[in-house]
Short mmCIF file of C-alpha atoms in Angstrom, two decimals:
data_model
loop_
_atom_site.label_atom_id
_atom_site.label_comp_id
_atom_site.label_asym_id
_atom_site.label_seq_id
_atom_site.Cartn_x
_atom_site.Cartn_y
_atom_site.Cartn_z
CA ALA A 1 0.00 0.00 0.00
CA VAL A 2 1.19 3.53 -0.88
CA TRP A 3 -0.76 6.32 0.85
CA LEU A 4 -1.53 9.46 -1.17
CA GLU A 5 -3.21 12.85 -0.87
CA GLN A 6 -2.49 13.23 2.86
CA GLY A 7 -4.23 9.96 3.67
CA ASN A 8 -7.32 10.58 1.54
CA ALA A 9 -6.30 7.98 -1.06
CA VAL A 10 -4.23 4.83 -1.34
CA VAL A 11 -2.75 2.68 -4.08
CA LEU A 12 -2.85 -1.06 -3.41
CA GLN A 13 -1.08 -3.89 -5.19
CA TYR A 14 -2.15 -7.52 -5.19
CA LEU A 15 -1.73 -10.70 -7.22
CA ASP A 16 -4.46 -11.94 -9.57
CA GLY A 17 -2.99 -15.27 -10.63
CA ALA A 18 0.38 -14.32 -12.12
CA THR A 19 -0.67 -10.71 -12.83
CA ILE A 20 0.26 -7.85 -10.51
CA LYS A 21 -2.78 -5.60 -10.15
CA THR A 22 -2.53 -1.98 -8.98
CA VAL A 23 -5.64 -0.10 -7.90
CA TYR A 24 -6.24 3.46 -6.68
CA LEU A 25 -8.86 4.07 -3.98
CA GLY A 26 -9.95 7.68 -3.44
CA PHE A 27 -11.94 8.15 -0.23
CA PRO A 28 -14.79 10.70 0.06
CA LEU A 29 -13.75 13.78 2.00
CA ALA A 30 -15.60 14.73 5.15
CA THR A 31 -17.64 17.93 4.96
CA SER A 32 -17.18 20.57 7.64
CA THR A 33 -19.48 22.95 9.49
CA GLY A 34 -18.90 26.66 9.79
CA SER A 35 -17.06 25.98 13.06
CA GLY A 36 -14.56 23.82 11.21
CA GLN A 37 -15.77 20.52 12.68
CA ALA A 38 -16.08 17.52 10.39
CA THR A 39 -19.57 16.15 9.88
CA THR A 40 -20.97 13.09 8.16
CA SER A 41 -23.36 13.40 5.27
CA SER A 42 -26.75 11.67 5.15
CA THR A 43 -25.96 10.83 1.51
CA GLN A 44 -23.41 8.04 1.32
CA ARG A 45 -20.64 8.74 -1.16
CA SER A 46 -18.72 5.89 -2.74
CA VAL A 47 -15.00 5.29 -2.86
CA ARG A 48 -13.51 6.19 -6.25
CA ILE A 49 -11.75 3.19 -7.81
CA GLN A 50 -9.35 3.32 -10.72
CA PHE A 51 -6.96 0.66 -11.99
CA LEU A 52 -3.44 1.43 -13.14
CA PRO A 53 -1.58 -0.68 -15.74
CA ASN A 54 -0.95 -4.34 -14.98
CA ASN A 55 2.39 -5.66 -13.75
CA ILE A 56 3.77 -2.47 -12.21
CA ALA A 57 7.12 -3.59 -10.75
CA ASP A 58 7.41 -0.75 -8.21
CA ILE A 59 5.52 2.43 -7.38
CA ALA A 60 6.33 5.56 -5.37
CA ALA A 61 4.40 8.61 -4.21
CA SER A 62 5.59 12.17 -4.62
CA PRO A 63 6.12 14.32 -1.51
CA GLY A 64 2.58 15.41 -0.62
CA GLY A 65 1.09 12.43 -2.47
CA LYS A 66 -0.40 14.29 -5.43
CA SER A 67 1.50 12.24 -8.02
CA THR A 68 2.86 8.75 -8.49
CA ALA A 69 5.79 7.26 -10.35
CA TYR A 70 5.95 3.64 -11.41
CA ILE A 71 8.01 1.28 -13.52
CA LEU A 72 6.99 -1.30 -16.10
CA GLY A 73 9.13 -3.97 -17.71
CA SER A 74 10.20 -3.49 -21.34
CA SER A 75 12.08 -5.55 -23.92
CA SER A 76 15.33 -3.76 -23.01
CA GLY A 77 14.84 -3.26 -19.25
CA ILE A 78 12.32 -0.95 -17.58
CA ASP A 79 10.36 2.20 -18.45
CA GLY A 80 9.53 4.78 -15.79
CA TYR A 81 6.28 6.78 -15.80
CA THR A 82 4.80 9.64 -13.78
CA ALA A 83 1.08 10.27 -13.37
CA LYS A 84 -1.47 11.91 -11.12
CA SER A 85 -2.16 10.10 -7.88
CA ASP A 86 -5.02 8.11 -9.48
CA GLY A 87 -2.84 7.05 -12.43
CA SER A 88 -4.38 9.46 -14.93
CA ASN A 89 -2.32 11.67 -17.29
CA ALA A 90 0.50 9.14 -17.29
CA LYS A 91 3.62 9.97 -19.28
CA LYS A 92 6.78 8.02 -19.94
CA LEU A 93 9.66 9.79 -18.21
CA PHE A 94 12.75 7.58 -18.54
CA SER A 95 14.11 4.16 -19.53
CA LEU A 96 16.91 2.01 -18.09
CA SER A 97 18.53 -1.16 -19.37
CA LEU A 98 18.11 -2.86 -15.98
CA SER A 99 15.43 -5.35 -15.03
CA GLN A 100 15.57 -5.36 -11.21
CA VAL A 101 14.96 -1.79 -9.99
CA ASN A 102 13.52 -0.13 -6.89
CA LEU A 103 11.96 3.33 -7.20
CA SER A 104 11.66 6.14 -4.64
CA TRP A 105 10.55 9.78 -4.82
CA PRO A 106 12.39 11.59 -2.01
CA SER A 107 12.26 15.13 -3.40
CA GLN A 108 9.70 16.94 -5.55
CA GLY A 109 12.19 17.35 -8.38
CA ALA A 110 14.00 14.02 -8.23
CA LEU A 111 13.35 10.29 -8.33
CA ILE A 112 15.87 7.62 -7.39
CA ALA A 113 16.01 4.42 -9.43
CA GLN A 114 18.37 1.89 -7.88
CA SER A 115 19.27 -1.68 -8.69
CA LYS A 116 17.99 -4.14 -6.11
CA SER A 117 20.57 -4.72 -3.39
CA ALA A 118 22.38 -8.01 -2.77
CA ALA A 119 25.62 -8.53 -0.86
CA GLY A 120 28.65 -8.44 -3.14
CA VAL A 121 26.60 -7.75 -6.29
CA PRO A 122 27.53 -4.54 -8.18
CA GLY A 123 24.81 -1.94 -7.64
CA ILE A 124 24.02 1.47 -9.07
CA ALA A 125 21.61 4.29 -8.21
CA PHE A 126 20.42 6.92 -10.69
CA ALA A 127 18.87 10.34 -10.08
CA VAL A 128 15.97 11.12 -12.43
CA ASP A 129 14.77 14.68 -13.00
CA THR A 130 10.96 14.59 -12.64
CA LYS A 131 10.44 17.34 -15.23
CA SER A 132 12.94 16.55 -17.99
CA GLY A 133 13.41 12.84 -17.36
CA ALA A 134 17.19 13.31 -17.45
CA VAL A 135 18.96 10.34 -15.85
CA SER A 136 22.33 10.76 -14.15
CA PRO A 137 24.40 8.22 -12.17
CA LEU A 138 24.33 8.97 -8.45
CA LEU A 139 26.28 6.18 -6.72
CA TYR A 140 27.95 2.91 -7.65
CA ALA A 141 29.01 0.26 -5.10
CA PRO A 142 28.62 -3.46 -4.37
CA GLY A 143 25.48 -4.37 -2.40
CA LEU A 144 24.24 -0.79 -2.73
CA SER A 145 21.11 0.55 -1.01
CA VAL A 146 20.30 4.26 -0.65
CA THR A 147 17.89 6.82 0.83
CA ALA A 148 17.84 10.57 0.14
CA ASP A 149 16.46 13.58 2.04
CA SER A 150 13.56 15.74 0.85
CA SER A 151 15.85 18.54 -0.34
CA PHE A 152 17.90 16.03 -2.34
CA ALA A 153 21.06 17.39 -0.76
CA HIS A 154 22.20 14.29 1.14
CA VAL A 155 22.11 10.57 0.53
CA VAL A 156 22.71 7.87 3.13
CA TYR A 157 23.88 4.66 1.51
CA GLN A 158 25.22 1.27 2.47
CA SER A 159 27.69 -0.92 0.61
CA VAL A 160 28.19 -4.65 1.26
CA THR A 161 31.29 -6.03 -0.43
CA ASP A 162 30.35 -9.66 0.28
CA GLY A 163 28.35 -11.73 2.71
CA THR A 164 31.02 -12.33 5.34
CA THR A 165 33.39 -9.37 5.66
CA VAL A 166 32.50 -5.71 5.25
CA ARG A 167 29.30 -3.64 5.48
CA SER A 168 29.76 0.14 5.53
CA THR A 169 27.25 3.01 5.71
CA TYR A 170 28.01 6.56 4.58
CA SER A 171 26.44 9.95 4.07
CA TYR A 172 27.04 11.55 0.69
CA ASP A 173 26.79 15.29 0.05
CA ILE A 174 25.47 15.54 -3.51
CA LYS A 175 26.73 19.11 -4.05
CA THR A 176 30.26 18.70 -2.71
CA GLY A 177 30.72 15.02 -3.51
CA VAL A 178 32.01 14.33 0.02
CA HIS A 179 31.46 10.87 1.54
CA LYS A 180 31.49 10.45 5.34
CA PRO A 181 31.11 7.24 7.38
CA LEU A 182 28.18 7.16 9.80
CA SER A 183 28.63 6.72 13.55
CA PHE A 184 26.35 3.65 13.39
CA ASP A 185 25.45 1.14 10.70
CA PRO A 186 21.75 1.32 9.73
CA PHE A 187 20.07 -0.22 6.71
CA PRO A 188 18.85 2.62 4.45
CA GLU A 189 15.55 0.88 3.70
CA LYS A 190 14.83 0.88 7.44
CA CYS A 191 15.35 4.65 7.64
CA LEU A 192 13.03 7.63 7.32
CA TRP A 193 13.90 11.32 6.82
CA SER A 194 12.30 14.09 8.83
CA VAL A 195 10.52 16.75 6.77
CA ALA A 196 10.46 19.32 9.58
CA ALA A 197 14.24 19.03 10.09
CA THR A 198 15.77 17.75 6.86
CA SER A 199 19.10 17.08 8.58
CA THR A 200 17.49 14.40 10.77
CA LEU A 201 17.21 10.74 9.86
CA TYR A 202 15.28 8.12 11.88
CA CYS A 203 16.39 4.50 11.59
CA ALA A 204 15.56 1.08 12.98
CA ALA A 205 18.77 -0.90 13.57
CA PRO A 206 19.91 -3.74 15.85
CA LEU A 207 22.21 -3.02 18.77
CA GLN A 208 23.75 -6.48 18.50
CA TYR A 209 26.14 -7.73 15.84
CA VAL A 210 24.63 -9.03 12.61
CA PRO A 211 26.56 -10.40 9.61
CA PRO A 212 27.23 -8.10 6.64
CA ASN A 213 24.68 -9.98 4.51
CA TYR A 214 22.00 -9.71 7.22
CA LEU A 215 19.62 -7.72 5.01
CA ASP A 216 19.68 -10.49 2.36
CA LEU A 217 18.92 -13.07 5.06
CA TRP A 218 16.22 -10.79 6.52
CA HIS A 219 14.45 -10.55 3.14
CA GLN A 220 14.66 -14.32 2.75
CA GLY A 221 13.04 -14.75 6.17
CA SER A 222 15.99 -16.72 7.54
CA ALA A 223 17.26 -14.10 10.03
CA SER A 224 15.56 -11.79 12.51
CA VAL A 225 16.80 -9.71 15.47
CA ALA A 226 15.25 -6.97 17.60
CA ASP A 227 15.76 -3.37 16.46
CA SER A 228 16.21 -0.15 18.37
CA ILE A 229 15.21 3.26 17.02
CA PHE A 230 17.91 5.85 16.36
CA SER A 231 17.99 9.43 15.20
CA PHE A 232 20.96 10.69 13.19
CA ASN A 233 21.92 14.32 12.57
CA ILE A 234 23.48 14.44 9.12
CA MET A 235 25.18 17.81 9.76
CA LEU A 236 26.72 16.89 13.12
CA GLY A 237 27.37 13.25 12.25
CA ARG A 238 25.84 12.23 15.57
CA SER A 239 23.49 9.33 16.33
CA THR A 240 21.18 9.00 19.35
CA ILE A 241 19.19 6.01 20.62
CA LEU A 242 15.56 7.14 20.94
CA ALA A 243 13.94 3.91 22.06
CA ALA A 244 14.70 0.23 22.54
CA PRO A 245 11.34 -1.60 22.28
CA GLY A 246 11.09 -4.40 24.84
CA SER A 247 13.40 -2.68 27.33
CA ASN A 248 12.48 -0.27 30.13
CA ASP A 249 11.16 1.97 27.34
CA GLY A 250 8.15 -0.36 27.12
CA GLY A 251 6.66 -2.23 24.20
CA ALA A 252 7.94 -5.59 22.97
CA LEU A 253 11.10 -6.78 21.26
CA SER A 254 10.50 -5.79 17.63
CA ASP A 255 12.01 -6.66 14.28
CA ILE A 256 10.90 -3.44 12.60
CA ALA A 257 9.73 -3.57 8.98
CA GLU A 258 8.31 -0.09 8.33
CA LEU A 259 8.53 3.37 9.89
CA ALA A 260 6.23 6.40 9.59
CA LEU A 261 6.05 9.88 11.09
CA SER A 262 2.90 11.72 12.14
CA PRO A 263 2.26 14.96 10.20
CA ASP A 264 3.41 17.08 13.16
CA GLU A 265 6.34 14.66 13.72
CA HIS A 266 5.46 14.32 17.40
CA TYR A 267 5.12 10.55 16.97
CA LEU A 268 6.96 7.82 15.12
CA SER A 269 5.06 4.62 14.40
CA PHE A 270 6.38 1.29 13.22
CA VAL A 271 5.12 -2.10 12.07
CA THR A 272 6.85 -5.32 13.05
CA LYS A 273 7.93 -7.92 10.52
CA GLY A 274 5.88 -11.10 10.46
CA GLY A 275 3.29 -10.26 13.11
CA ARG A 276 2.50 -6.87 11.52
CA THR A 277 1.74 -5.29 14.92
CA LEU A 278 1.62 -1.50 15.12
CA TRP A 279 3.51 0.48 17.76
CA GLY A 280 4.16 4.16 18.42
CA VAL A 281 6.95 6.17 20.00
CA ARG A 282 6.54 9.74 21.23
CA LEU A 283 9.45 11.82 20.01
CA ALA A 284 11.11 14.40 22.29
CA GLN A 285 10.01 17.94 21.41
#
């Protein structure tokens, strides 16, 4: 599920036999009284349903959720498209001669298309201009996975040279080209950037040792450890433990699969892998 339009719509993907289906659901908006309070209407309004093309390999929402980007397979690799949140007004934006690609939309003006990560396998990430469709190489490293901030000024990335020796995580300043090692070793796909303070990154990462190829094993379902929640200041290069679920902080030991921030960023919520239980953490203000 990819939430859009500030929670008023969602795009869902599911399997119909061997076909990947993608459907947009637009929920009716609540009306409001003169005092600003939401009211319910006596006339029931239906959810708006619209299907996007079949076999979308990956889909991402723009900041604010008014648009989507998605990729479809082609004879030479993949084609990338942008469209309105409901899939209408779609236009082809770019093409890549790669077949296994993940897509993200961190900044209004830029997409990231990156090869799927695997320990020791050469990986590459491209920046795609959302207006012109211009594609430019961003990073290249073995076992590469990346995440970028909303201003598209900094990238945090991890490189895994092979499954048994080295895993390293860095911040990369896109303007200066400077790479700096992080003070801890998070997995970029388990990280989330603050919008209120673009220099802040929230991550779920284990406190205990895990092998360099842990993320491969995690995706395969053959490895699982409890995560703690960190914040990282990209400008100061400083990490802080915010919560350790299952400790004196409360909650339960959690292998964290997904993170989300409330609109006011007073709360961070997460979903556990496997059990899919939902938890929340109040952030210090």
